[in-house]
């Protein structure tokens, strides 16, 4: 009897996860086209809007030139570009100096020494934002490529919806079906973030290092990076500060509007999350252990369900396949084949491993190493915005 109840409970868990994801996916859409935004709300003043783009770059010689040149091609807004060379040891600085000579809108700043009490990226973003003079500030990453009209579209959307913050998740250009399945699983797992902010739920927030566009006045009012000095998940926490300040956020799928070059394999993505996953739980060990234990228990039930050959056991064993449905909808929206969605239930254990790996690596080191600087766990816990 107890085994049957556990099997049925596991089935119910995956059913509820699937139904919740399907409900949230209604609010997980792509950023509308400029034509659609203009026809819906009439002429815009966005061409007169000034946007300050801030990039915190460190050892990005492989992609920084392409990133900045694509930014320089933005149209529909007046843009300036603050590129902060955060103690790079490669050719990043040399490339940026040439770009600044080519276009006066590119303003290069170099950080030689990281001040005490700061994470490198947070400090670089603070330096760039402090110099910004635009009506809007866009925080984006050095390895992200933006479509030429995406800033104008985001500003136009903000005008239409009365928003102070527009977030676009990063798209990835990978051919591996397994890595696409990982990306679909990840987006499904955070679909409630998109849904919450797009429905103006008071406790919901979201952010993306790839595209965090914030109204300058709202950024100054919420405290900005001055309050995020030691926050690893700075992009999401900036969204949290804005929501607490009473600001409205809108969030969209990036696909090819904002394309990032990271996590080209499942394993490399797991390694990239090593710094962030435990931090997303505010370094709460009890919560990390509880989530890990729950995941292990569920996967054990799935295996036992297959072995049991009972109707309830088989239902539990097959219940993860329900996750294919929301993943299939997402795959269609990003232009990927359905076969990627079919792999999602089998990629799920990798997400559990990523959490365990991030937690263990952080505890083993007693903190994290980021941009060649070590930060103790005690310091990070004290500096995290909750």
CSV table of C-alpha atoms in Angstrom, one decimal:
chain,number,residue,atom,x,y,z
A,1,UNK,CA,0.0,0.0,0.0
A,2,UNK,CA,2.8,2.4,0.9
A,3,UNK,CA,4.6,1.7,-2.3
A,4,UNK,CA,1.5,2.4,-4.3
A,5,UNK,CA,1.0,5.7,-2.5
A,6,UNK,CA,4.6,6.7,-3.2
A,7,UNK,CA,4.2,5.8,-6.9
A,8,UNK,CA,1.0,7.7,-7.2
A,9,UNK,CA,2.6,10.7,-5.4
A,10,UNK,CA,5.5,10.7,-7.8
A,11,UNK,CA,3.1,10.7,-10.7
A,12,UNK,CA,1.2,13.6,-9.2
A,13,UNK,CA,4.5,15.6,-8.8
A,14,UNK,CA,5.3,15.3,-12.5
A,15,UNK,CA,1.7,16.0,-13.5
A,16,UNK,CA,1.6,19.2,-11.3
A,17,UNK,CA,5.0,20.3,-12.7
A,18,UNK,CA,3.7,19.8,-16.3
A,19,UNK,CA,0.5,21.6,-15.7
A,20,UNK,CA,2.2,24.5,-14.0
A,21,UNK,CA,4.8,24.8,-16.8
A,22,UNK,CA,2.0,24.8,-19.4
A,23,UNK,CA,0.2,27.6,-17.5
A,24,UNK,CA,3.4,29.7,-17.2
A,25,UNK,CA,4.4,29.2,-20.9
A,26,UNK,CA,1.5,31.4,-21.9
A,27,UNK,CA,3.7,34.3,-20.6
A,28,UNK,CA,7.0,33.1,-22.1
A,29,UNK,CA,7.1,34.7,-25.5
A,30,UNK,CA,9.5,36.4,-27.8
A,31,UNK,CA,9.9,40.2,-27.8
A,32,UNK,CA,7.5,41.6,-30.4
A,33,UNK,CA,8.7,43.1,-33.6
A,34,UNK,CA,9.2,46.8,-34.0
A,35,UNK,CA,6.4,46.9,-36.6
A,36,UNK,CA,4.0,45.1,-34.2
A,37,UNK,CA,4.8,47.4,-31.4
A,38,UNK,CA,4.4,50.5,-33.5
A,39,UNK,CA,1.1,49.5,-35.0
A,40,UNK,CA,-0.3,48.6,-31.6
A,41,UNK,CA,0.7,51.8,-29.8
A,42,UNK,CA,1.2,54.3,-32.5
A,43,UNK,CA,4.4,56.4,-33.3
A,44,UNK,CA,7.2,56.2,-30.7
A,45,UNK,CA,9.7,58.7,-29.5
A,46,UNK,CA,12.3,55.9,-29.0
A,47,UNK,CA,14.6,57.3,-31.7
A,48,UNK,CA,15.2,60.2,-29.4
A,49,UNK,CA,15.8,58.0,-26.4
A,50,UNK,CA,19.4,57.7,-25.2
A,51,UNK,CA,20.7,54.3,-24.0
A,52,UNK,CA,24.0,53.7,-22.3
A,53,UNK,CA,25.2,50.1,-22.9
A,54,UNK,CA,27.5,48.7,-20.2
A,55,UNK,CA,29.7,45.7,-20.6
A,56,UNK,CA,32.1,44.3,-18.0
A,57,UNK,CA,34.8,42.5,-20.0
A,58,UNK,CA,37.6,40.4,-18.8
A,59,UNK,CA,39.8,38.3,-21.2
A,60,UNK,CA,37.2,38.4,-24.0
A,61,UNK,CA,39.5,38.8,-27.0
A,62,UNK,CA,37.7,36.1,-29.0
A,63,UNK,CA,34.3,37.7,-29.1
A,64,UNK,CA,34.5,41.3,-27.8
A,65,UNK,CA,35.1,42.9,-31.2
A,66,UNK,CA,32.0,41.2,-32.7
A,67,UNK,CA,29.9,42.0,-29.7
A,68,UNK,CA,30.8,45.7,-29.8
A,69,UNK,CA,30.5,46.1,-33.5
A,70,UNK,CA,27.0,44.6,-33.4
A,71,UNK,CA,26.1,47.0,-30.7
A,72,UNK,CA,27.4,49.9,-32.8
A,73,UNK,CA,24.9,48.8,-35.5
A,74,UNK,CA,21.9,49.3,-33.2
A,75,UNK,CA,19.3,51.6,-34.7
A,76,UNK,CA,16.1,53.3,-33.4
A,77,UNK,CA,17.8,54.7,-30.3
A,78,UNK,CA,20.8,57.0,-29.6
A,79,UNK,CA,23.4,54.8,-28.0
A,80,UNK,CA,26.7,55.1,-26.2
A,81,UNK,CA,28.9,52.2,-25.1
A,82,UNK,CA,30.8,51.9,-21.8
A,83,UNK,CA,33.1,49.0,-22.0
A,84,UNK,CA,34.9,48.3,-18.8
A,85,UNK,CA,38.1,46.3,-19.2
A,86,UNK,CA,38.2,44.5,-15.9
A,87,UNK,CA,41.9,43.6,-15.4
A,88,UNK,CA,42.2,41.7,-18.7
A,89,UNK,CA,45.5,40.0,-19.4
A,90,UNK,CA,44.9,39.2,-23.0
A,91,UNK,CA,44.3,41.4,-26.1
A,92,UNK,CA,40.9,42.7,-24.9
A,93,UNK,CA,42.2,46.1,-24.0
A,94,UNK,CA,44.1,46.5,-27.3
A,95,UNK,CA,40.9,45.6,-29.3
A,96,UNK,CA,38.8,48.0,-27.3
A,97,UNK,CA,41.2,50.8,-27.8
A,98,UNK,CA,41.0,50.4,-31.5
A,99,UNK,CA,37.2,50.3,-31.4
A,100,UNK,CA,37.2,53.5,-29.3
A,101,UNK,CA,39.4,55.2,-32.0
A,102,UNK,CA,37.0,54.0,-34.7
A,103,UNK,CA,33.8,55.3,-33.0
A,104,UNK,CA,33.6,58.0,-30.4
A,105,UNK,CA,30.5,56.4,-28.9
A,106,UNK,CA,32.7,53.7,-27.5
A,107,UNK,CA,34.1,54.8,-24.1
A,108,UNK,CA,36.7,52.5,-22.7
A,109,UNK,CA,37.5,52.4,-18.9
A,110,UNK,CA,40.1,50.1,-17.4
A,111,UNK,CA,40.0,48.7,-13.9
A,112,UNK,CA,43.6,48.0,-12.7
A,113,UNK,CA,42.9,47.1,-9.1
A,114,UNK,CA,39.7,45.6,-7.7
A,115,UNK,CA,38.6,47.5,-4.5
A,116,UNK,CA,37.9,45.5,-1.3
A,117,UNK,CA,34.4,44.4,-0.8
A,118,UNK,CA,33.5,44.0,-4.4
A,119,UNK,CA,33.0,41.2,-6.9
A,120,UNK,CA,34.9,42.1,-10.1
A,121,UNK,CA,31.9,42.0,-12.5
A,122,UNK,CA,29.7,44.0,-10.0
A,123,UNK,CA,32.4,46.6,-9.6
A,124,UNK,CA,32.8,46.9,-13.4
A,125,UNK,CA,29.1,47.3,-14.0
A,126,UNK,CA,29.0,49.9,-11.2
A,127,UNK,CA,31.8,51.9,-12.9
A,128,UNK,CA,30.0,51.8,-16.2
A,129,UNK,CA,26.6,52.7,-14.8
A,130,UNK,CA,28.0,55.5,-12.8
A,131,UNK,CA,29.3,57.2,-16.0
A,132,UNK,CA,26.1,56.5,-18.0
A,133,UNK,CA,24.2,59.5,-19.2
A,134,UNK,CA,21.4,57.8,-21.1
A,135,UNK,CA,17.7,57.5,-20.3
A,136,UNK,CA,18.2,53.8,-20.1
A,137,UNK,CA,21.1,51.5,-19.1
A,138,UNK,CA,21.6,48.2,-20.8
A,139,UNK,CA,23.8,45.7,-19.0
A,140,UNK,CA,24.9,43.0,-21.4
A,141,UNK,CA,27.7,40.4,-21.5
A,142,UNK,CA,30.9,40.6,-23.6
A,143,UNK,CA,30.1,37.4,-25.4
A,144,UNK,CA,26.5,38.3,-26.4
A,145,UNK,CA,25.4,39.3,-29.9
A,146,UNK,CA,22.3,41.5,-30.3
A,147,UNK,CA,20.1,42.0,-33.3
A,148,UNK,CA,20.3,45.6,-34.6
A,149,UNK,CA,16.8,46.6,-33.5
A,150,UNK,CA,16.5,44.8,-30.2
A,151,UNK,CA,17.2,47.8,-27.9
A,152,UNK,CA,14.7,49.9,-29.8
A,153,UNK,CA,12.1,47.2,-29.5
A,154,UNK,CA,12.7,46.7,-25.8
A,155,UNK,CA,12.4,50.5,-25.2
A,156,UNK,CA,9.3,50.6,-27.3
A,157,UNK,CA,7.8,47.7,-25.3
A,158,UNK,CA,8.7,49.4,-22.0
A,159,UNK,CA,6.9,52.6,-23.3
A,160,UNK,CA,3.8,50.5,-24.2
A,161,UNK,CA,3.6,48.6,-20.9
A,162,UNK,CA,4.9,51.3,-18.5
A,163,UNK,CA,7.8,49.1,-17.5
A,164,UNK,CA,11.2,50.2,-16.0
A,165,UNK,CA,13.0,46.9,-16.6
A,166,UNK,CA,13.1,44.7,-19.7
A,167,UNK,CA,14.8,41.3,-19.6
A,168,UNK,CA,15.6,39.0,-22.5
A,169,UNK,CA,16.9,35.5,-21.8
A,170,UNK,CA,20.0,34.4,-23.8
A,171,UNK,CA,19.6,32.3,-26.9
A,172,UNK,CA,22.3,29.8,-27.7
A,173,UNK,CA,23.6,28.7,-31.1
A,174,UNK,CA,24.3,25.0,-30.6
A,175,UNK,CA,23.5,22.0,-32.7
A,176,UNK,CA,23.7,19.3,-30.0
A,177,UNK,CA,20.3,17.8,-29.3
A,178,UNK,CA,21.4,17.1,-25.7
A,179,UNK,CA,22.4,20.7,-25.0
A,180,UNK,CA,19.3,22.0,-26.6
A,181,UNK,CA,17.3,19.7,-24.3
A,182,UNK,CA,19.2,21.1,-21.4
A,183,UNK,CA,18.3,24.6,-22.4
A,184,UNK,CA,14.7,23.7,-22.8
A,185,UNK,CA,14.7,22.1,-19.4
A,186,UNK,CA,16.3,25.1,-17.8
A,187,UNK,CA,13.8,27.5,-19.4
A,188,UNK,CA,10.9,25.3,-18.3
A,189,UNK,CA,12.3,25.3,-14.7
A,190,UNK,CA,12.3,29.1,-14.6
A,191,UNK,CA,9.1,29.7,-16.6
A,192,UNK,CA,7.4,30.9,-13.4
A,193,UNK,CA,9.9,33.8,-13.3
A,194,UNK,CA,8.7,35.0,-16.7
A,195,UNK,CA,5.1,34.4,-15.8
A,196,UNK,CA,5.3,36.2,-12.5
A,197,UNK,CA,6.9,39.4,-13.7
A,198,UNK,CA,4.7,39.6,-16.9
A,199,UNK,CA,1.6,39.2,-14.7
A,200,UNK,CA,3.0,41.8,-12.3
A,201,UNK,CA,3.1,39.4,-9.3
A,202,UNK,CA,4.5,41.4,-6.4
A,203,UNK,CA,7.0,38.8,-5.2
A,204,UNK,CA,8.3,37.8,-8.7
A,205,UNK,CA,11.6,39.0,-10.2
A,206,UNK,CA,13.9,38.0,-13.0
A,207,UNK,CA,17.2,39.2,-14.6
A,208,UNK,CA,19.6,38.2,-17.3
A,209,UNK,CA,23.2,39.1,-17.7
A,210,UNK,CA,22.7,38.9,-21.4
A,211,UNK,CA,20.1,41.6,-21.5
A,212,UNK,CA,19.1,43.7,-18.5
A,213,UNK,CA,17.6,47.0,-19.7
A,214,UNK,CA,16.7,49.3,-16.9
A,215,UNK,CA,15.4,52.9,-16.8
A,216,UNK,CA,18.3,55.0,-15.4
A,217,UNK,CA,16.1,56.8,-12.9
A,218,UNK,CA,14.8,53.4,-11.6
A,219,UNK,CA,18.3,52.1,-11.4
A,220,UNK,CA,19.5,55.0,-9.3
A,221,UNK,CA,16.4,54.8,-7.1
A,222,UNK,CA,16.8,51.1,-6.2
A,223,UNK,CA,20.5,51.5,-5.4
A,224,UNK,CA,21.9,49.6,-8.4
A,225,UNK,CA,25.2,47.8,-8.2
A,226,UNK,CA,26.2,49.8,-5.1
A,227,UNK,CA,23.9,47.4,-3.2
A,228,UNK,CA,25.0,44.4,-5.2
A,229,UNK,CA,28.7,44.6,-4.3
A,230,UNK,CA,29.1,41.0,-3.3
A,231,UNK,CA,26.2,39.4,-5.1
A,232,UNK,CA,27.0,36.5,-7.4
A,233,UNK,CA,23.6,36.3,-9.0
A,234,UNK,CA,23.7,40.1,-9.7
A,235,UNK,CA,21.5,40.1,-12.8
A,236,UNK,CA,18.5,38.4,-11.0
A,237,UNK,CA,19.1,40.4,-7.8
A,238,UNK,CA,19.0,43.7,-9.7
A,239,UNK,CA,15.5,42.6,-10.8
A,240,UNK,CA,14.7,41.9,-7.2
A,241,UNK,CA,15.8,45.4,-6.1
A,242,UNK,CA,13.7,47.0,-8.9
A,243,UNK,CA,10.6,45.0,-7.9
A,244,UNK,CA,11.1,46.0,-4.2
A,245,UNK,CA,11.3,49.6,-5.4
A,246,UNK,CA,7.9,49.2,-7.0
A,247,UNK,CA,9.1,49.0,-10.6
A,248,UNK,CA,7.5,46.9,-13.4
A,249,UNK,CA,9.5,44.2,-15.3
A,250,UNK,CA,8.8,42.5,-18.6
A,251,UNK,CA,10.7,39.4,-19.7
A,252,UNK,CA,11.1,37.6,-23.0
A,253,UNK,CA,12.8,34.7,-24.8
A,254,UNK,CA,16.0,35.7,-26.5
A,255,UNK,CA,16.3,33.0,-29.3
A,256,UNK,CA,18.3,34.9,-31.9
A,257,UNK,CA,17.5,38.4,-30.6
A,258,UNK,CA,20.2,38.0,-27.9
A,259,UNK,CA,22.6,35.2,-28.7
A,260,UNK,CA,25.3,34.1,-26.3
A,261,UNK,CA,28.2,31.8,-26.7
A,262,UNK,CA,28.3,29.7,-23.6
A,263,UNK,CA,27.6,26.1,-22.6
A,264,UNK,CA,28.2,24.4,-25.9
A,265,UNK,CA,27.9,21.0,-24.2
A,266,UNK,CA,25.9,19.8,-21.3
A,267,UNK,CA,29.1,19.2,-19.3
A,268,UNK,CA,30.4,22.7,-20.0
A,269,UNK,CA,27.1,24.2,-18.9
A,270,UNK,CA,27.3,22.2,-15.6
A,271,UNK,CA,30.7,23.7,-15.1
A,272,UNK,CA,29.5,27.2,-15.8
A,273,UNK,CA,26.7,26.8,-13.2
A,274,UNK,CA,29.3,25.8,-10.6
A,275,UNK,CA,29.6,29.3,-9.4
A,276,UNK,CA,25.9,30.2,-9.7
A,277,UNK,CA,23.6,27.3,-8.8
A,278,UNK,CA,24.3,27.3,-5.0
A,279,UNK,CA,24.3,31.1,-5.1
A,280,UNK,CA,20.8,31.0,-6.5
A,281,UNK,CA,19.7,29.4,-3.2
A,282,UNK,CA,21.5,32.3,-1.3
A,283,UNK,CA,24.1,29.7,-0.2
A,284,UNK,CA,21.5,27.9,2.0
A,285,UNK,CA,22.9,24.5,2.6
A,286,UNK,CA,19.7,23.1,4.2
A,287,UNK,CA,17.7,24.0,1.1
A,288,UNK,CA,20.4,22.6,-1.3
A,289,UNK,CA,20.4,19.3,0.7
A,290,UNK,CA,16.6,19.1,0.8
A,291,UNK,CA,16.3,19.6,-3.0
A,292,UNK,CA,19.1,17.1,-3.7
A,293,UNK,CA,17.6,14.5,-1.4
A,294,UNK,CA,14.1,15.0,-3.0
A,295,UNK,CA,15.6,14.6,-6.5
A,296,UNK,CA,17.5,11.4,-5.6
A,297,UNK,CA,14.4,10.0,-3.9
A,298,UNK,CA,12.2,10.7,-7.0
A,299,UNK,CA,14.7,9.1,-9.4
A,300,UNK,CA,14.9,6.1,-7.1
A,301,UNK,CA,11.1,5.8,-7.1
A,302,UNK,CA,11.2,5.9,-10.9
A,303,UNK,CA,13.7,3.0,-11.1
A,304,UNK,CA,11.7,1.0,-8.5
A,305,UNK,CA,8.5,1.7,-10.5
A,306,UNK,CA,10.0,0.1,-13.6
A,307,UNK,CA,11.1,-2.9,-11.5
A,308,UNK,CA,7.7,-3.3,-9.8
A,309,UNK,CA,5.8,-3.9,-13.0
A,310,UNK,CA,2.7,-2.7,-11.2
A,311,UNK,CA,0.3,-0.2,-12.9
A,312,UNK,CA,1.1,2.5,-10.2
A,313,UNK,CA,4.8,1.8,-10.5
A,314,UNK,CA,4.8,2.0,-14.3
A,315,UNK,CA,2.8,5.2,-14.1
A,316,UNK,CA,5.4,6.7,-11.8
A,317,UNK,CA,8.3,5.5,-14.0
A,318,UNK,CA,6.7,7.0,-17.2
A,319,UNK,CA,5.5,10.2,-15.5
A,320,UNK,CA,8.7,12.3,-16.3
A,321,UNK,CA,7.7,11.9,-20.0
A,322,UNK,CA,5.0,14.4,-19.4
A,323,UNK,CA,7.7,17.1,-19.3
A,324,UNK,CA,8.1,16.6,-23.1
A,325,UNK,CA,4.8,18.5,-23.7
A,326,UNK,CA,5.9,22.0,-22.3
A,327,UNK,CA,9.4,21.4,-23.7
A,328,UNK,CA,7.9,20.7,-27.2
A,329,UNK,CA,6.0,24.0,-27.0
A,330,UNK,CA,9.2,25.8,-26.1
A,331,UNK,CA,11.2,24.0,-28.8
A,332,UNK,CA,8.7,25.3,-31.4
A,333,UNK,CA,9.0,28.8,-30.2
A,334,UNK,CA,12.8,28.8,-30.5
A,335,UNK,CA,12.7,27.0,-33.8
A,336,UNK,CA,14.2,23.7,-32.7
A,337,UNK,CA,13.0,20.2,-33.7
A,338,UNK,CA,10.7,18.2,-31.4
A,339,UNK,CA,13.4,15.6,-30.9
A,340,UNK,CA,15.2,18.0,-28.5
A,341,UNK,CA,12.1,18.1,-26.3
A,342,UNK,CA,11.9,14.3,-26.3
A,343,UNK,CA,15.3,14.2,-24.5
A,344,UNK,CA,14.3,16.6,-21.7
A,345,UNK,CA,13.2,13.9,-19.2
A,346,UNK,CA,16.5,12.1,-19.7
A,347,UNK,CA,18.6,15.3,-19.2
A,348,UNK,CA,16.8,16.1,-15.9
A,349,UNK,CA,19.4,14.2,-13.8
A,350,UNK,CA,22.1,16.6,-15.1
A,351,UNK,CA,20.3,19.5,-13.5
A,352,UNK,CA,20.3,17.7,-10.2
A,353,UNK,CA,24.0,16.9,-10.6
A,354,UNK,CA,24.7,20.6,-11.4
A,355,UNK,CA,23.1,21.6,-8.1
A,356,UNK,CA,25.1,19.0,-6.1
A,357,UNK,CA,28.3,19.9,-8.0
A,358,UNK,CA,27.9,23.7,-7.3
A,359,UNK,CA,27.1,23.1,-3.6
A,360,UNK,CA,30.0,20.7,-3.1
A,361,UNK,CA,32.5,22.8,-5.1
A,362,UNK,CA,31.6,26.0,-3.1
A,363,UNK,CA,31.8,24.2,0.3
A,364,UNK,CA,35.0,22.4,-0.6
A,365,UNK,CA,36.7,25.7,-1.6
A,366,UNK,CA,35.1,27.6,1.3
A,367,UNK,CA,33.8,30.1,-1.3
A,368,UNK,CA,34.1,30.8,-5.0
A,369,UNK,CA,36.9,32.0,-7.4
A,370,UNK,CA,35.7,34.4,-10.0
A,371,UNK,CA,37.8,36.5,-12.3
A,372,UNK,CA,41.0,35.3,-10.5
A,373,UNK,CA,39.8,36.5,-7.2
A,374,UNK,CA,38.7,34.3,-4.3
A,375,UNK,CA,35.7,35.2,-2.2
A,376,UNK,CA,35.0,33.3,1.1
A,377,UNK,CA,31.6,31.8,1.7
A,378,UNK,CA,31.2,33.8,4.8
A,379,UNK,CA,31.8,37.0,2.8
A,380,UNK,CA,29.3,36.0,0.1
A,381,UNK,CA,26.6,35.1,2.5
A,382,UNK,CA,27.0,38.4,4.4
A,383,UNK,CA,26.9,40.4,1.1
A,384,UNK,CA,24.0,38.6,-0.7
A,385,UNK,CA,20.8,40.6,-1.2
A,386,UNK,CA,17.9,38.5,0.1
